[in-house]
Every structure is written in C-alpha cells, then in structure tokens.
C-alpha cells in the first residue's frame, strides 16, 4: 500500500508539474537570472540603491503590462502604448508647467484623456472590426506626431515637487519610534509590512488549500506549495530588508502593488475577467453564450489607455521633464513582458503574475547588462532571443498538448 501511495503521489506530482511547468519555470528563471547577475555584477545588483532603481525603472512597464495582458488574452495587440505615454506625459507637462494647474486636477484629467485615447482605438477594433495591429500601428504614429505638436518639439519641465513625488517619493517610516536599530534600518515600516504580507500569503495559501480539500477540489502538491512559499518569502524578505536599509517603499511601488492586486482579483474572481478569457479562447462561442464581445474589447482598450496615461505621468515625474522621445520602444518591452510571462499569442491564456514576473525578468536583464557594461547592441540581441525562446516554448507546449 505504501508503495502504491508513493507511486500515486509521484504520478500526481509529475502530472501537476507538467501542467504548470510554465508558471514554475518562470519563477525559477527569475531567481536564476537574479542570482546570475548578482554574481556577475559582484553584488551590485542587490544593493539597496540599485533595487530601488530597478523598481523605479520597471514600474511603468509592469503597470502597462497589466493592461496589455488583458488585450493579448482578448486576442488583440496594442502597439501605441509608447506613444500614448509620451502624449499624455506631454499634456500633463503643459497643464502643470505652462497653465499652472494643480497636480491633483491634472492627474485625473490625464487618466480620463488616456481612457479617451484608448476608446478612440477600441471603437475601430471592436465595432468596425479593423485588426488591432493596424489600428494601434496608426495610433502609434498619430499620437507620436501629436506629442511633437503639443510639446513643440522640445522638452518641458521642471515639475512641481508634489507631482514629482508620484515617482520619486517614498513612504515615510510610520514606525520610527519602535525602530531598535535606526543606524542600520532606516525605515522599519517597510520591513514590517513585508513580514506581514509574507505571513498573510502563507496563511491564505493554507486556508485556500483547506477549502479546496473540503470541497474536493484539486490542490497543488504540498511540496510545491512549500517550495513556492519558501522561495517567494525569502526573496520578498530579503528585498524588503534591503529597501528598509535605504529609504523604504517608493511611492510608485505602492501604486504598482495595489494595481497588481486589483487586476489579479479582476482576472481570477470577476465576471468580466472570465469573459475576457472566454472571448480570447473562442470569440464566436463567447458571443453565442451571450457575451457582448464588442463592448468587452472596447473596455480592454479603454483600460490600456488609462494605464498608459498613468505610466506616462510616472515617467515624466521621474525624469522631471516631458520629452517628445519619451516612451520610444516601450510597447515592445511591455508586449515582451506579457509573452515571456506566459501569455499566448493566440489569446485566451495568460496570468497577471506571469506578466509581472516577465516584466521583472526583462528589467533585471536590462539592469544587469547595463551594470556589467554590455553594449546596447548586445542587450537588444539578448532580449530578442529571450522573447523568441519564450514564444517557442509556448507553441511547443501547445503542439505537444
């Protein structure tokens, strides 16, 4: 009996690993790449200042990847996000610097304008059935041209300090009065928050397993659950400690974390999220089941426009200037993050966590290669090969299945 149980357990573990190889492979790949560049850069990669820079440099890619994932899952693509970043960043600069409007008014106005830009493109894709590649390629050119017109072909800045805090500010140490080692830990609040989040992740993970057992739903093998919690917990605590020894959480990290949590809920728990996956998997079947696929497609582009606008303001605030060249090539990094993170080019497949991991894989590679002094030509070559390998892996698994 013991031998049969062991064999059965091994079979179930093998089957689970085979079905989820992409998810665990991504996590392993990120850890391996981080360790590789930590060694190659002689410890520079994980220094507190560099970790903060890594977050600031990739926050806008992660934010846009959340919206791009939904578009790709729906079976479309958006090539205009880099131009929307520049356009809305330029509009925010005009309102802040030239017109003197307060940032609390400028930010929501720019988000609405980004949504309108997304709506303008989504209309042609959803209701006129023009391929998204063509519509957003046109949008990439149109909004880049409008950026040059709005900025009159020159950068605008600097911005008010309050607006810059969106990207360059840090969450203050709310627990400074409890700090036992202020000479080492400069922001105790950041470390405590990370420890609490890791504990909550373990608690809710165990609770979810118990609920699945109660209802007879399949759980992941316990060994994988323990390994996943251990790896993510150790990495999170290490990064949290490093941030706590510098300035704590960047404001943009908080914005990014809240958006990741929101979009994870939308894709996993909401009706609209499930409908987007259904539409991407088989649009005709989704339409026959009563889903308004046109409206759903329209919403995904509106959402992308809003997130691209937010990213545009974050970039402008970080650079303290809006430039006509802002966002050039960003659409490729965002799309690559989604595909590396497991999204399928044919739609219907992809996870928020995968897109986030994919974005950080790209970010760590960019940062690591820059630190070791690798030229931009070789950086582009490496990123292209990684993207090709990720898509090949997806197609290979699909054909094998």
PDB file of C-alpha atoms in Angstrom, residues 40-294:
ATOM      1  CA  UNK A  40      28.289  38.816 -12.478  1.00  0.00           C
ATOM      2  CA  UNK A  41      27.928  42.345 -11.055  1.00  0.00           C
ATOM      3  CA  UNK A  42      29.861  41.357  -7.899  1.00  0.00           C
ATOM      4  CA  UNK A  43      26.941  42.106  -5.610  1.00  0.00           C
ATOM      5  CA  UNK A  44      25.886  45.443  -7.148  1.00  0.00           C
ATOM      6  CA  UNK A  45      22.505  44.174  -8.415  1.00  0.00           C
ATOM      7  CA  UNK A  46      21.026  43.663  -4.938  1.00  0.00           C
ATOM      8  CA  UNK A  47      22.406  46.757  -3.288  1.00  0.00           C
ATOM      9  CA  UNK A  48      19.575  48.817  -1.736  1.00  0.00           C
ATOM     10  CA  UNK A  49      20.059  51.764  -4.098  1.00  0.00           C
ATOM     11  CA  UNK A  50      20.055  49.523  -7.170  1.00  0.00           C
ATOM     12  CA  UNK A  51      16.955  47.592  -6.039  1.00  0.00           C
ATOM     13  CA  UNK A  52      15.160  50.926  -5.666  1.00  0.00           C
ATOM     14  CA  UNK A  53      16.349  51.969  -9.125  1.00  0.00           C
ATOM     15  CA  UNK A  54      15.220  48.618 -10.513  1.00  0.00           C
ATOM     16  CA  UNK A  55      11.711  49.237  -9.144  1.00  0.00           C
ATOM     17  CA  UNK A  56      11.607  52.804 -10.466  1.00  0.00           C
ATOM     18  CA  UNK A  57      12.901  51.765 -13.887  1.00  0.00           C
ATOM     19  CA  UNK A  58      10.382  48.955 -14.330  1.00  0.00           C
ATOM     20  CA  UNK A  59       7.289  50.211 -12.516  1.00  0.00           C
ATOM     21  CA  UNK A  60       5.744  51.718 -15.650  1.00  0.00           C
ATOM     22  CA  UNK A  61       6.468  48.553 -17.665  1.00  0.00           C
ATOM     23  CA  UNK A  62       4.691  46.451 -15.018  1.00  0.00           C
ATOM     24  CA  UNK A  63       1.752  48.863 -14.897  1.00  0.00           C
ATOM     25  CA  UNK A  64       1.298  48.800 -18.673  1.00  0.00           C
ATOM     26  CA  UNK A  65       1.808  45.019 -18.779  1.00  0.00           C
ATOM     27  CA  UNK A  66      -1.332  44.632 -16.639  1.00  0.00           C
ATOM     28  CA  UNK A  67      -3.416  46.266 -19.343  1.00  0.00           C
ATOM     29  CA  UNK A  68      -1.536  44.691 -22.227  1.00  0.00           C
ATOM     30  CA  UNK A  69      -2.113  41.231 -20.789  1.00  0.00           C
ATOM     31  CA  UNK A  70      -5.887  41.734 -20.941  1.00  0.00           C
ATOM     32  CA  UNK A  71      -5.624  42.897 -24.553  1.00  0.00           C
ATOM     33  CA  UNK A  72      -3.465  39.914 -25.531  1.00  0.00           C
ATOM     34  CA  UNK A  73      -5.735  37.492 -23.655  1.00  0.00           C
ATOM     35  CA  UNK A  74      -8.663  39.011 -25.570  1.00  0.00           C
ATOM     36  CA  UNK A  75      -6.841  38.134 -28.799  1.00  0.00           C
ATOM     37  CA  UNK A  76      -5.547  41.602 -29.751  1.00  0.00           C
ATOM     38  CA  UNK A  77      -2.398  43.714 -29.530  1.00  0.00           C
ATOM     39  CA  UNK A  78      -1.627  47.377 -28.813  1.00  0.00           C
ATOM     40  CA  UNK A  79       1.411  48.959 -30.473  1.00  0.00           C
ATOM     41  CA  UNK A  80       0.525  52.520 -29.473  1.00  0.00           C
ATOM     42  CA  UNK A  81       1.237  52.454 -25.727  1.00  0.00           C
ATOM     43  CA  UNK A  82       4.670  54.073 -26.044  1.00  0.00           C
ATOM     44  CA  UNK A  83       3.192  56.987 -27.988  1.00  0.00           C
ATOM     45  CA  UNK A  84       0.306  57.334 -25.524  1.00  0.00           C
ATOM     46  CA  UNK A  85       2.884  57.508 -22.727  1.00  0.00           C
ATOM     47  CA  UNK A  86       4.630  60.411 -24.480  1.00  0.00           C
ATOM     48  CA  UNK A  87       1.371  62.158 -25.444  1.00  0.00           C
ATOM     49  CA  UNK A  88      -0.252  62.097 -22.007  1.00  0.00           C
ATOM     50  CA  UNK A  89       3.060  62.914 -20.332  1.00  0.00           C
ATOM     51  CA  UNK A  90       3.304  65.933 -22.621  1.00  0.00           C
ATOM     52  CA  UNK A  91      -0.248  67.021 -21.824  1.00  0.00           C
ATOM     53  CA  UNK A  92       0.454  66.774 -18.086  1.00  0.00           C
ATOM     54  CA  UNK A  93       3.545  68.966 -18.580  1.00  0.00           C
ATOM     55  CA  UNK A  94       1.537  71.612 -20.446  1.00  0.00           C
ATOM     56  CA  UNK A  95      -1.100  71.737 -17.706  1.00  0.00           C
ATOM     57  CA  UNK A  96       1.380  71.712 -14.822  1.00  0.00           C
ATOM     58  CA  UNK A  97       4.134  73.984 -16.115  1.00  0.00           C
ATOM     59  CA  UNK A  98       2.503  76.322 -18.622  1.00  0.00           C
ATOM     60  CA  UNK A  99      -1.044  76.553 -17.266  1.00  0.00           C
ATOM     61  CA  UNK A 100      -0.169  76.191 -13.581  1.00  0.00           C
ATOM     62  CA  UNK A 101      -2.961  73.708 -12.800  1.00  0.00           C
ATOM     63  CA  UNK A 102      -2.597  71.790  -9.525  1.00  0.00           C
ATOM     64  CA  UNK A 103      -1.394  68.195  -9.854  1.00  0.00           C
ATOM     65  CA  UNK A 104      -4.484  66.847  -8.046  1.00  0.00           C
ATOM     66  CA  UNK A 105      -6.542  68.065 -11.004  1.00  0.00           C
ATOM     67  CA  UNK A 106      -4.005  67.237 -13.709  1.00  0.00           C
ATOM     68  CA  UNK A 107      -3.649  63.556 -12.756  1.00  0.00           C
ATOM     69  CA  UNK A 108      -7.359  62.603 -13.105  1.00  0.00           C
ATOM     70  CA  UNK A 109      -7.697  64.727 -16.264  1.00  0.00           C
ATOM     71  CA  UNK A 110      -4.787  62.870 -17.887  1.00  0.00           C
ATOM     72  CA  UNK A 111      -6.212  59.496 -16.834  1.00  0.00           C
ATOM     73  CA  UNK A 112      -9.533  60.413 -18.474  1.00  0.00           C
ATOM     74  CA  UNK A 113      -7.724  61.606 -21.604  1.00  0.00           C
ATOM     75  CA  UNK A 114      -5.812  58.313 -21.708  1.00  0.00           C
ATOM     76  CA  UNK A 115      -9.116  56.462 -21.474  1.00  0.00           C
ATOM     77  CA  UNK A 116     -10.492  58.536 -24.370  1.00  0.00           C
ATOM     78  CA  UNK A 117      -7.431  57.705 -26.463  1.00  0.00           C
ATOM     79  CA  UNK A 118      -7.976  54.016 -25.717  1.00  0.00           C
ATOM     80  CA  UNK A 119     -11.673  54.398 -26.546  1.00  0.00           C
ATOM     81  CA  UNK A 120     -10.855  56.009 -29.891  1.00  0.00           C
ATOM     82  CA  UNK A 121      -8.767  52.992 -30.859  1.00  0.00           C
ATOM     83  CA  UNK A 122     -11.048  50.430 -29.233  1.00  0.00           C
ATOM     84  CA  UNK A 123     -14.001  51.680 -31.273  1.00  0.00           C
ATOM     85  CA  UNK A 124     -12.330  50.806 -34.575  1.00  0.00           C
ATOM     86  CA  UNK A 125     -11.183  47.425 -33.314  1.00  0.00           C
ATOM     87  CA  UNK A 126     -14.385  46.397 -31.529  1.00  0.00           C
ATOM     88  CA  UNK A 127     -17.167  47.855 -33.644  1.00  0.00           C
ATOM     89  CA  UNK A 128     -15.598  48.332 -37.080  1.00  0.00           C
ATOM     90  CA  UNK A 129     -13.645  45.054 -36.933  1.00  0.00           C
ATOM     91  CA  UNK A 130     -10.378  46.587 -38.126  1.00  0.00           C
ATOM     92  CA  UNK A 131      -7.422  44.456 -36.939  1.00  0.00           C
ATOM     93  CA  UNK A 132      -5.898  45.842 -33.748  1.00  0.00           C
ATOM     94  CA  UNK A 133      -2.415  45.649 -35.263  1.00  0.00           C
ATOM     95  CA  UNK A 134      -3.392  48.170 -37.964  1.00  0.00           C
ATOM     96  CA  UNK A 135      -5.402  50.455 -35.665  1.00  0.00           C
ATOM     97  CA  UNK A 136      -2.734  50.691 -32.981  1.00  0.00           C
ATOM     98  CA  UNK A 137       0.088  50.992 -35.526  1.00  0.00           C
ATOM     99  CA  UNK A 138      -1.754  54.033 -36.869  1.00  0.00           C
ATOM    100  CA  UNK A 139      -2.256  55.207 -33.278  1.00  0.00           C
ATOM    101  CA  UNK A 140       1.463  54.847 -32.597  1.00  0.00           C
ATOM    102  CA  UNK A 141       2.215  57.246 -35.455  1.00  0.00           C
ATOM    103  CA  UNK A 142      -0.672  59.637 -34.782  1.00  0.00           C
ATOM    104  CA  UNK A 143      -0.030  60.126 -31.077  1.00  0.00           C
ATOM    105  CA  UNK A 144       3.711  60.399 -31.564  1.00  0.00           C
ATOM    106  CA  UNK A 145       3.047  63.170 -34.066  1.00  0.00           C
ATOM    107  CA  UNK A 146       0.619  64.857 -31.669  1.00  0.00           C
ATOM    108  CA  UNK A 147       3.276  64.693 -28.953  1.00  0.00           C
ATOM    109  CA  UNK A 148       5.679  66.654 -31.145  1.00  0.00           C
ATOM    110  CA  UNK A 149       2.948  69.210 -31.831  1.00  0.00           C
ATOM    111  CA  UNK A 150       1.916  69.550 -28.167  1.00  0.00           C
ATOM    112  CA  UNK A 151       5.493  69.906 -26.924  1.00  0.00           C
ATOM    113  CA  UNK A 152       6.559  71.938 -29.969  1.00  0.00           C
ATOM    114  CA  UNK A 153       9.455  69.508 -30.430  1.00  0.00           C
ATOM    115  CA  UNK A 154      11.174  70.439 -27.155  1.00  0.00           C
ATOM    116  CA  UNK A 155      11.105  69.122 -23.555  1.00  0.00           C
ATOM    117  CA  UNK A 156       9.001  70.862 -20.898  1.00  0.00           C
ATOM    118  CA  UNK A 157       9.864  70.966 -17.193  1.00  0.00           C
ATOM    119  CA  UNK A 158      10.659  71.064 -14.346  1.00  0.00           C
ATOM    120  CA  UNK A 159       7.554  69.912 -12.483  1.00  0.00           C
ATOM    121  CA  UNK A 160       6.253  70.916  -9.050  1.00  0.00           C
ATOM    122  CA  UNK A 161       7.742  68.889  -6.188  1.00  0.00           C
ATOM    123  CA  UNK A 162       4.336  67.424  -5.282  1.00  0.00           C
ATOM    124  CA  UNK A 163       3.935  65.926  -8.747  1.00  0.00           C
ATOM    125  CA  UNK A 164       7.473  64.525  -8.702  1.00  0.00           C
ATOM    126  CA  UNK A 165       6.598  62.632  -5.505  1.00  0.00           C
ATOM    127  CA  UNK A 166       4.448  60.301  -7.644  1.00  0.00           C
ATOM    128  CA  UNK A 167       7.634  58.694  -8.925  1.00  0.00           C
ATOM    129  CA  UNK A 168      10.496  59.874  -6.718  1.00  0.00           C
ATOM    130  CA  UNK A 169       8.826  59.961  -3.285  1.00  0.00           C
ATOM    131  CA  UNK A 170       8.998  57.315  -0.554  1.00  0.00           C
ATOM    132  CA  UNK A 171       6.532  56.123   2.066  1.00  0.00           C
ATOM    133  CA  UNK A 172       7.664  57.605   5.413  1.00  0.00           C
ATOM    134  CA  UNK A 173       8.675  55.382   8.324  1.00  0.00           C
ATOM    135  CA  UNK A 174       5.432  55.236  10.322  1.00  0.00           C
ATOM    136  CA  UNK A 175       7.081  53.031  12.970  1.00  0.00           C
ATOM    137  CA  UNK A 176      10.234  55.082  13.558  1.00  0.00           C
ATOM    138  CA  UNK A 177       9.505  55.231  17.303  1.00  0.00           C
ATOM    139  CA  UNK A 178       9.782  51.405  17.514  1.00  0.00           C
ATOM    140  CA  UNK A 179      12.971  51.089  15.482  1.00  0.00           C
ATOM    141  CA  UNK A 180      15.509  49.069  17.516  1.00  0.00           C
ATOM    142  CA  UNK A 181      18.405  49.720  15.104  1.00  0.00           C
ATOM    143  CA  UNK A 182      17.988  53.118  13.408  1.00  0.00           C
ATOM    144  CA  UNK A 183      21.640  53.151  12.361  1.00  0.00           C
ATOM    145  CA  UNK A 184      21.011  50.064  10.172  1.00  0.00           C
ATOM    146  CA  UNK A 185      17.282  50.029   9.411  1.00  0.00           C
ATOM    147  CA  UNK A 186      16.259  53.472   8.224  1.00  0.00           C
ATOM    148  CA  UNK A 187      12.638  52.520   7.516  1.00  0.00           C
ATOM    149  CA  UNK A 188      11.231  49.904   9.911  1.00  0.00           C
ATOM    150  CA  UNK A 189       7.727  50.261   8.458  1.00  0.00           C
ATOM    151  CA  UNK A 190       8.843  48.781   5.118  1.00  0.00           C
ATOM    152  CA  UNK A 191      10.334  45.694   6.764  1.00  0.00           C
ATOM    153  CA  UNK A 192       7.293  45.123   8.991  1.00  0.00           C
ATOM    154  CA  UNK A 193       4.909  45.407   6.042  1.00  0.00           C
ATOM    155  CA  UNK A 194       6.886  42.811   4.067  1.00  0.00           C
ATOM    156  CA  UNK A 195       6.922  40.390   7.019  1.00  0.00           C
ATOM    157  CA  UNK A 196       3.162  40.816   7.490  1.00  0.00           C
ATOM    158  CA  UNK A 197       2.481  40.277   3.777  1.00  0.00           C
ATOM    159  CA  UNK A 198       4.597  37.101   3.710  1.00  0.00           C
ATOM    160  CA  UNK A 199       2.748  35.785   6.783  1.00  0.00           C
ATOM    161  CA  UNK A 200      -0.624  36.614   5.191  1.00  0.00           C
ATOM    162  CA  UNK A 201       0.400  34.882   1.956  1.00  0.00           C
ATOM    163  CA  UNK A 202       1.218  31.689   3.859  1.00  0.00           C
ATOM    164  CA  UNK A 203      -1.971  31.930   5.946  1.00  0.00           C
ATOM    165  CA  UNK A 204      -4.297  32.453   2.997  1.00  0.00           C
ATOM    166  CA  UNK A 205      -2.451  29.821   0.978  1.00  0.00           C
ATOM    167  CA  UNK A 206      -3.042  27.234   3.708  1.00  0.00           C
ATOM    168  CA  UNK A 207      -6.636  28.415   4.127  1.00  0.00           C
ATOM    169  CA  UNK A 208      -7.272  28.067   0.406  1.00  0.00           C
ATOM    170  CA  UNK A 209      -5.843  24.542   0.443  1.00  0.00           C
ATOM    171  CA  UNK A 210      -8.153  23.647   3.328  1.00  0.00           C
ATOM    172  CA  UNK A 211     -11.180  24.990   1.435  1.00  0.00           C
ATOM    173  CA  UNK A 212     -10.199  23.034  -1.672  1.00  0.00           C
ATOM    174  CA  UNK A 213      -9.813  19.842   0.392  1.00  0.00           C
ATOM    175  CA  UNK A 214     -13.224  20.410   1.955  1.00  0.00           C
ATOM    176  CA  UNK A 215     -14.923  20.776  -1.428  1.00  0.00           C
ATOM    177  CA  UNK A 216     -12.924  18.055  -3.143  1.00  0.00           C
ATOM    178  CA  UNK A 217     -11.086  20.477  -5.438  1.00  0.00           C
ATOM    179  CA  UNK A 218      -7.602  19.529  -6.600  1.00  0.00           C
ATOM    180  CA  UNK A 219      -4.737  21.187  -4.758  1.00  0.00           C
ATOM    181  CA  UNK A 220      -1.178  21.642  -5.903  1.00  0.00           C
ATOM    182  CA  UNK A 221       1.158  19.065  -4.287  1.00  0.00           C
ATOM    183  CA  UNK A 222       2.147  20.207  -0.820  1.00  0.00           C
ATOM    184  CA  UNK A 223       5.853  20.065  -1.664  1.00  0.00           C
ATOM    185  CA  UNK A 224       5.327  22.626  -4.446  1.00  0.00           C
ATOM    186  CA  UNK A 225       3.277  24.825  -2.131  1.00  0.00           C
ATOM    187  CA  UNK A 226       6.057  24.779   0.480  1.00  0.00           C
ATOM    188  CA  UNK A 227       8.785  25.453  -2.094  1.00  0.00           C
ATOM    189  CA  UNK A 228       6.831  28.298  -3.666  1.00  0.00           C
ATOM    190  CA  UNK A 229       6.111  29.920  -0.314  1.00  0.00           C
ATOM    191  CA  UNK A 230       9.726  29.446   0.807  1.00  0.00           C
ATOM    192  CA  UNK A 231      11.280  30.933  -2.341  1.00  0.00           C
ATOM    193  CA  UNK A 232       8.898  33.890  -2.637  1.00  0.00           C
ATOM    194  CA  UNK A 233       9.048  34.508   1.118  1.00  0.00           C
ATOM    195  CA  UNK A 234      12.842  34.532   1.290  1.00  0.00           C
ATOM    196  CA  UNK A 235      13.139  36.773  -1.785  1.00  0.00           C
ATOM    197  CA  UNK A 236      10.450  39.173  -0.500  1.00  0.00           C
ATOM    198  CA  UNK A 237      12.020  39.441   2.969  1.00  0.00           C
ATOM    199  CA  UNK A 238      15.497  39.960   1.514  1.00  0.00           C
ATOM    200  CA  UNK A 239      14.296  42.716  -0.823  1.00  0.00           C
ATOM    201  CA  UNK A 240      12.193  44.230   1.972  1.00  0.00           C
ATOM    202  CA  UNK A 241      15.221  44.321   4.257  1.00  0.00           C
ATOM    203  CA  UNK A 242      17.347  45.940   1.564  1.00  0.00           C
ATOM    204  CA  UNK A 243      14.689  48.603   0.962  1.00  0.00           C
ATOM    205  CA  UNK A 244      14.364  49.132   4.735  1.00  0.00           C
ATOM    206  CA  UNK A 245      18.087  49.902   4.966  1.00  0.00           C
ATOM    207  CA  UNK A 246      17.730  52.615   2.296  1.00  0.00           C
ATOM    208  CA  UNK A 247      14.595  54.792   2.147  1.00  0.00           C
ATOM    209  CA  UNK A 248      11.786  52.233   2.339  1.00  0.00           C
ATOM    210  CA  UNK A 249       8.992  51.779  -0.196  1.00  0.00           C
ATOM    211  CA  UNK A 250       8.973  54.071  -3.228  1.00  0.00           C
ATOM    212  CA  UNK A 251       5.512  55.587  -3.752  1.00  0.00           C
ATOM    213  CA  UNK A 252       5.365  54.056  -7.201  1.00  0.00           C
ATOM    214  CA  UNK A 253       5.877  50.591  -5.693  1.00  0.00           C
ATOM    215  CA  UNK A 254       2.741  51.059  -3.601  1.00  0.00           C
ATOM    216  CA  UNK A 255       0.769  52.146  -6.695  1.00  0.00           C
ATOM    217  CA  UNK A 256       2.110  49.183  -8.638  1.00  0.00           C
ATOM    218  CA  UNK A 257       1.321  46.686  -5.837  1.00  0.00           C
ATOM    219  CA  UNK A 258      -2.264  47.958  -5.497  1.00  0.00           C
ATOM    220  CA  UNK A 259      -2.802  47.663  -9.249  1.00  0.00           C
ATOM    221  CA  UNK A 260      -1.352  44.135  -9.324  1.00  0.00           C
ATOM    222  CA  UNK A 261      -3.727  43.109  -6.514  1.00  0.00           C
ATOM    223  CA  UNK A 262      -6.700  44.738  -8.280  1.00  0.00           C
ATOM    224  CA  UNK A 263      -6.027  43.142 -11.660  1.00  0.00           C
ATOM    225  CA  UNK A 264      -5.301  39.761 -10.095  1.00  0.00           C
ATOM    226  CA  UNK A 265      -8.742  39.938  -8.498  1.00  0.00           C
ATOM    227  CA  UNK A 266     -10.347  41.036 -11.779  1.00  0.00           C
ATOM    228  CA  UNK A 267      -8.801  38.222 -13.813  1.00  0.00           C
ATOM    229  CA  UNK A 268      -9.299  35.482 -11.220  1.00  0.00           C
ATOM    230  CA  UNK A 269     -12.506  36.398  -9.419  1.00  0.00           C
ATOM    231  CA  UNK A 270     -14.635  38.759 -11.503  1.00  0.00           C
ATOM    232  CA  UNK A 271     -17.190  38.049 -14.214  1.00  0.00           C
ATOM    233  CA  UNK A 272     -15.625  40.487 -16.659  1.00  0.00           C
ATOM    234  CA  UNK A 273     -12.234  38.798 -16.246  1.00  0.00           C
ATOM    235  CA  UNK A 274     -13.654  35.362 -17.007  1.00  0.00           C
ATOM    236  CA  UNK A 275     -15.477  36.754 -20.026  1.00  0.00           C
ATOM    237  CA  UNK A 276     -12.255  38.230 -21.416  1.00  0.00           C
ATOM    238  CA  UNK A 277     -10.596  34.805 -21.177  1.00  0.00           C
ATOM    239  CA  UNK A 278     -13.625  33.161 -22.766  1.00  0.00           C
ATOM    240  CA  UNK A 279     -13.617  35.680 -25.604  1.00  0.00           C
ATOM    241  CA  UNK A 280      -9.901  35.197 -26.221  1.00  0.00           C
ATOM    242  CA  UNK A 281     -10.261  31.428 -26.208  1.00  0.00           C
ATOM    243  CA  UNK A 282     -13.132  31.337 -28.701  1.00  0.00           C
ATOM    244  CA  UNK A 283     -14.823  34.611 -29.639  1.00  0.00           C
ATOM    245  CA  UNK A 284     -17.656  33.021 -31.613  1.00  0.00           C
ATOM    246  CA  UNK A 285     -18.538  30.643 -28.784  1.00  0.00           C
ATOM    247  CA  UNK A 286     -18.382  33.517 -26.292  1.00  0.00           C
ATOM    248  CA  UNK A 287     -20.721  35.609 -28.438  1.00  0.00           C
ATOM    249  CA  UNK A 288     -23.165  32.723 -28.791  1.00  0.00           C
ATOM    250  CA  UNK A 289     -23.173  32.294 -24.996  1.00  0.00           C
ATOM    251  CA  UNK A 290     -24.422  35.862 -24.577  1.00  0.00           C
ATOM    252  CA  UNK A 291     -21.186  37.796 -24.028  1.00  0.00           C
ATOM    253  CA  UNK A 292     -21.079  41.229 -25.652  1.00  0.00           C
ATOM    254  CA  UNK A 293     -17.646  40.750 -27.198  1.00  0.00           C
ATOM    255  CA  UNK A 294     -17.596  44.173 -28.886  1.00  0.00           C
TER     256      UNK A 294
END
